[in-house]
Amino acid sequence: MNHVTVVICNYNYEHYLAEAIDSALAQDYPGTEVMVIDDGSTDGSRAIIETYGTRISAIFKKNGGQVSAYNYAIAVLETEYAIFLDSDDVLYPSAVSEVMRLFADGAWAKVQFQLDVMDSVGRSIGAYVPHSEPPHDCGKLLRGGWLYPSPPASGNAYRVSGLRRVFPVPEEGINRYGADFYAIYGAALTGPIATVPKALGGYRVHNADSETVSFANSEQLNKAPRAFNLRWEILRNIARARLQIELPPAFHDFSHEKATFCSSVYQATLLSRWRWMMRDSRGYLHTIVANPFWSVKKKLGTLALSGLCLFPYSPLSDFAVRYISNPLARRRVAGR
């Protein structure tokens, strides 16, 4: 039997950590191992981790950021397969069994699965991510500049030998975080991707009530676009040096463009909204119109919602931004 390690990288998430560890230990796949890497937490995380004793492999390291924790884990893993579970998320009991069934049937570099979106207290909101299923050859899409639809970190199982062709990655500055970017897209450059078309875990969204703009748990609005551009450039350098793959200078991704769109037009004046839409929306509109993963219906719907930002009535514009960016806002509208 192939063994799998569920790696939980934690930093100051004592309120959610036990739930994440318990979900990893509750897997019905007999060959599941659990590794918890605490990245220098200053809360009560260490005491929680120590209560599990030998049921888990516990590593306590100096704080270095999420990328540092991934680098460390990938270097020391002894299994060929791994799931990187965020310490505020959970896996359902059959998650490992489901992904290992697919790994057994093909030479997949990554198996991804949907995640149910939860609010901050762990209640399912009726949404899930991602909404689109990519083709197996996501590497071809990346070589054309398109970031493929992927769940967040916790919805991915990897072949570790593939990850080691990409990691370690630089840990400095703004690149302390976003390690899952390199795992998700780097893995696709090393082999094909398989998808389990159902939710096998829960993804927690913090502070995402329906009256605020939320990009799930990503960086603040003014940091997200800059961080994505930096990560793409680093991935390009890694792909060129280690994989002999040339990626284009620019990439296309609706999630990234959505962050720019929302930060530019949310609660902005009518003049500022029109100016951005007329001058700066080319990349945003391109990731809608040319999106290789979306249906025509979804493209038209997103374009129509985006167009509401040109109306003089600012509450309507802000509603459109919240609806596009925030799954909780969508749930409230659907329930009316």
XYZ file of C-alpha atoms in Angstrom:
336
model
C 0.000 0.000 0.000
C 1.240 3.472 -0.873
C 1.450 5.758 2.126
C 0.274 9.373 2.164
C 1.251 12.185 4.492
C -1.246 14.879 5.404
C 0.989 17.869 6.133
C -0.532 20.598 8.294
C 1.458 23.838 8.328
C 0.332 25.966 11.255
C 0.958 29.461 12.522
C -1.148 30.860 15.381
C -4.336 28.990 14.509
C -4.949 27.403 17.891
C -8.726 27.865 17.521
C -8.892 25.638 14.426
C -5.811 23.432 14.636
C -7.309 20.508 16.582
C -10.179 20.232 14.103
C -7.721 20.055 11.201
C -5.549 17.427 12.924
C -8.578 15.366 13.940
C -9.866 15.345 10.364
C -6.483 14.104 9.128
C -6.348 11.361 11.761
C -9.918 10.300 10.905
C -9.059 9.287 7.312
C -10.347 5.851 6.349
C -7.246 5.149 4.254
C -4.983 2.909 6.406
C -1.738 4.281 4.965
C -2.341 7.854 6.128
C 0.338 9.609 8.165
C -0.004 13.061 9.724
C 2.769 15.638 9.990
C 2.239 18.988 11.744
C 4.764 21.742 11.152
C 4.388 24.649 13.551
C 6.022 27.737 12.088
C 6.969 29.474 15.336
C 3.475 30.035 16.730
C 3.173 32.350 19.720
C -0.311 31.240 20.784
C -1.332 27.917 22.349
C -0.691 25.832 19.230
C 2.296 23.945 20.630
C 0.341 22.685 23.633
C -2.433 21.439 21.333
C 0.029 19.652 19.043
C 1.763 17.958 21.964
C -1.496 16.390 23.179
C -1.481 14.119 20.107
C 1.753 12.419 21.123
C 3.002 9.769 18.722
C -0.175 9.783 16.611
C 1.385 12.585 14.591
C 4.845 13.693 13.572
C 5.350 17.131 15.120
C 7.957 19.625 13.950
C 8.499 22.976 15.687
C 10.527 25.465 13.690
C 11.453 29.112 13.840
C 8.956 31.375 12.123
C 9.807 31.759 8.463
C 6.459 31.952 6.676
C 4.350 29.500 4.707
C 6.908 29.051 1.925
C 9.531 28.139 4.523
C 7.192 25.523 6.013
C 6.495 23.983 2.588
C 10.200 23.938 1.742
C 10.945 22.148 4.999
C 8.125 19.634 4.649
C 8.938 18.685 1.065
C 12.574 18.153 2.007
C 11.798 15.739 4.868
C 8.733 13.854 3.574
C 9.240 10.104 3.411
C 6.064 9.251 1.485
C 5.588 9.647 -2.275
C 2.189 11.312 -1.832
C 1.122 14.273 0.294
C -1.786 16.606 0.968
C -0.994 20.049 2.377
C -3.931 20.825 4.657
C -4.221 24.381 5.930
C -4.566 24.405 9.699
C -7.970 26.108 9.557
C -9.440 23.678 6.999
C -10.660 20.075 7.262
C -10.658 16.880 5.221
C -13.640 14.564 5.024
C -12.928 10.941 6.100
C -12.754 9.514 2.566
C -10.516 12.236 1.080
C -7.268 10.256 1.028
C -8.985 7.080 -0.209
C -10.561 8.980 -3.092
C -7.348 10.618 -4.276
C -5.295 7.442 -3.898
C -7.795 5.588 -6.063
C -6.977 8.016 -8.856
C -3.227 7.956 -8.228
C -3.346 4.167 -8.571
C -4.907 4.485 -12.032
C -2.429 6.881 -13.637
C 0.863 8.749 -13.439
C -0.742 11.911 -12.103
C 1.417 14.711 -10.721
C -1.547 16.070 -8.753
C -5.072 15.015 -7.883
C -7.359 17.885 -6.951
C -10.826 17.913 -5.444
C -13.540 20.387 -4.561
C -13.797 22.000 -1.137
C -17.002 23.114 0.539
C -16.733 26.749 1.632
C -17.222 27.247 5.377
C -17.656 30.438 7.365
C -15.359 31.340 10.241
C -17.144 29.017 12.673
C -17.116 26.038 10.330
C -20.647 26.160 8.933
C -21.015 25.231 5.275
C -22.429 28.141 3.265
C -23.613 26.043 0.326
C -20.792 27.112 -2.019
C -17.758 25.158 -3.174
C -14.483 25.763 -4.992
C -13.412 25.471 -7.755
C -16.411 25.737 -10.076
C -14.616 24.623 -13.237
C -12.807 21.376 -13.965
C -9.542 21.744 -15.885
C -8.287 19.334 -18.544
C -5.596 16.819 -17.651
C -2.847 18.685 -19.519
C -2.790 21.845 -17.411
C 0.896 22.257 -18.218
C -0.034 23.122 -21.802
C -2.347 25.856 -20.488
C 0.415 27.230 -18.274
C 2.802 27.347 -21.195
C 0.174 29.510 -22.888
C -0.064 31.748 -19.822
C -3.373 30.506 -18.372
C -3.583 29.610 -14.685
C -5.949 26.655 -14.506
C -8.907 26.319 -12.065
C -7.619 24.802 -8.845
C -8.931 24.575 -5.300
C -6.981 26.329 -2.541
C -4.097 24.513 -0.851
C -6.170 21.967 1.086
C -7.864 20.581 -2.035
C -4.736 19.157 -3.645
C -2.852 15.870 -3.313
C 0.639 15.721 -4.821
C 3.240 13.278 -6.011
C 6.156 14.403 -3.825
C 8.828 13.546 -6.386
C 7.192 16.103 -8.689
C 7.122 18.777 -6.017
C 10.835 18.260 -5.417
C 11.492 19.304 -9.002
C 9.978 22.711 -8.136
C 10.825 23.225 -4.467
C 12.569 24.765 -2.624
C 11.447 28.222 -3.667
C 12.670 31.605 -2.362
C 11.335 32.552 1.070
C 12.180 36.254 1.364
C 9.944 39.319 1.612
C 6.437 39.156 0.161
C 7.218 35.633 -0.986
C 7.034 34.338 2.602
C 3.444 33.388 1.757
C 1.623 31.824 -1.169
C 3.491 28.504 -1.148
C 0.449 26.755 -2.599
C 0.869 28.834 -5.785
C 4.152 27.070 -6.543
C 2.800 23.660 -5.567
C -0.427 23.969 -7.566
C 1.049 25.364 -10.770
C 4.506 23.870 -10.458
C 3.033 20.376 -10.178
C 1.189 20.857 -13.474
C 4.529 21.446 -15.197
C 5.762 18.025 -14.050
C 2.820 15.872 -15.156
C -0.934 15.587 -15.793
C -3.645 16.619 -13.332
C -6.658 14.534 -12.291
C -9.839 15.828 -10.666
C -12.257 14.279 -8.174
C -15.564 15.987 -9.086
C -16.921 16.300 -5.556
C -16.087 17.984 -2.265
C -13.675 16.057 -0.044
C -13.039 18.769 2.527
C -13.992 22.155 3.916
C -12.316 25.500 3.172
C -12.718 28.159 5.852
C -13.251 31.763 4.765
C -12.551 34.296 7.513
C -14.316 37.648 7.950
C -16.369 37.142 4.819
C -19.798 38.461 5.741
C -21.969 39.564 2.867
C -21.400 43.264 3.425
C -17.666 43.175 2.797
C -15.382 42.441 -0.103
C -13.421 39.266 0.465
C -10.852 37.398 -1.606
C -11.178 34.351 0.600
C -8.017 34.244 2.731
C -5.604 35.890 0.318
C -3.538 39.013 0.806
C -5.091 42.443 1.241
C -6.454 44.103 -1.894
C -3.385 46.239 -2.489
C -0.983 43.309 -2.049
C -2.643 40.507 -4.005
C -1.915 41.693 -7.582
C 1.722 42.499 -6.778
C 2.214 39.165 -5.030
C 0.764 37.204 -7.962
C 3.038 38.941 -10.443
C 6.087 38.225 -8.297
C 5.142 34.560 -7.893
C 4.644 34.126 -11.611
C 8.079 35.579 -12.295
C 9.650 33.245 -9.715
C 7.811 30.273 -11.188
C 9.067 31.265 -14.652
C 12.638 31.255 -13.360
C 12.181 27.868 -11.661
C 10.562 26.358 -14.756
C 13.383 27.597 -16.974
C 16.241 26.547 -14.687
C 14.950 23.225 -13.344
C 12.397 21.964 -15.858
C 13.690 23.529 -19.081
C 10.227 24.973 -19.696
C 9.745 28.524 -20.943
C 6.660 30.281 -19.568
C 5.408 33.563 -21.059
C 6.197 36.878 -19.312
C 2.541 37.504 -18.441
C -0.226 35.220 -17.230
C -4.024 35.204 -17.443
C -6.156 34.418 -14.422
C -9.613 35.668 -13.507
C -9.002 35.434 -9.753
C -5.972 37.699 -10.067
C -7.736 40.146 -12.376
C -10.774 40.086 -10.101
C -8.620 41.324 -7.226
C -7.443 44.246 -9.344
C -10.981 44.979 -10.560
C -12.515 44.955 -7.087
C -9.776 47.026 -5.472
C -10.110 49.602 -8.256
C -13.888 50.059 -8.402
C -15.244 49.112 -4.968
C -16.566 52.197 -3.161
C -14.991 54.364 -5.851
C -16.511 57.473 -7.405
C -18.418 57.170 -10.663
C -15.614 58.946 -12.509
C -12.998 56.598 -11.083
C -15.074 53.534 -12.007
C -15.577 54.723 -15.581
C -11.919 55.661 -15.904
C -10.770 52.216 -14.778
C -13.245 50.381 -16.985
C -12.330 52.462 -20.037
C -8.544 52.535 -19.534
C -7.404 49.653 -17.363
C -9.871 46.776 -17.712
C -8.307 45.040 -20.711
C -6.705 42.230 -18.710
C -9.839 41.737 -16.598
C -12.130 41.553 -19.616
C -9.731 39.238 -21.450
C -9.841 36.676 -18.641
C -13.627 36.644 -18.997
C -14.086 36.680 -22.766
C -11.147 34.373 -23.635
C -11.446 32.138 -20.570
C -10.947 28.549 -21.802
C -12.754 27.048 -18.796
C -16.015 29.028 -18.759
C -19.292 28.526 -20.577
C -20.776 31.309 -22.708
C -23.502 31.761 -20.097
C -20.979 32.344 -17.331
C -19.008 34.789 -19.458
C -22.095 36.828 -20.316
C -23.280 36.830 -16.708
C -19.936 38.046 -15.393
C -19.743 40.756 -18.065
C -23.252 41.933 -17.186
C -22.445 42.098 -13.477
C -19.211 43.948 -14.172
C -21.096 46.454 -16.294
C -23.197 47.461 -13.290
C -20.122 49.308 -12.028
C -20.750 51.925 -14.732
C -24.119 52.917 -13.288
C -24.283 56.177 -11.287
C -25.946 54.465 -8.324
C -22.927 53.462 -6.221
C -24.740 50.900 -3.984
C -25.555 48.927 -7.142
C -21.912 49.005 -8.212
C -20.718 47.911 -4.774
C -23.292 45.116 -4.719
C -21.948 43.814 -8.045
C -18.394 43.819 -6.698
C -19.442 41.955 -3.545
C -21.366 39.418 -5.582
C -18.433 38.756 -7.924
C -15.866 38.543 -5.133
C -17.685 36.989 -2.192
C -19.474 33.598 -2.118
C -21.365 34.567 1.052
C -22.966 37.475 -0.778
C -24.144 35.063 -3.464
C -25.708 32.788 -0.890
C -27.714 35.634 0.602
C -29.009 36.740 -2.798
C -29.950 33.182 -3.717
C -31.881 32.784 -0.475
C -34.054 35.842 -0.974
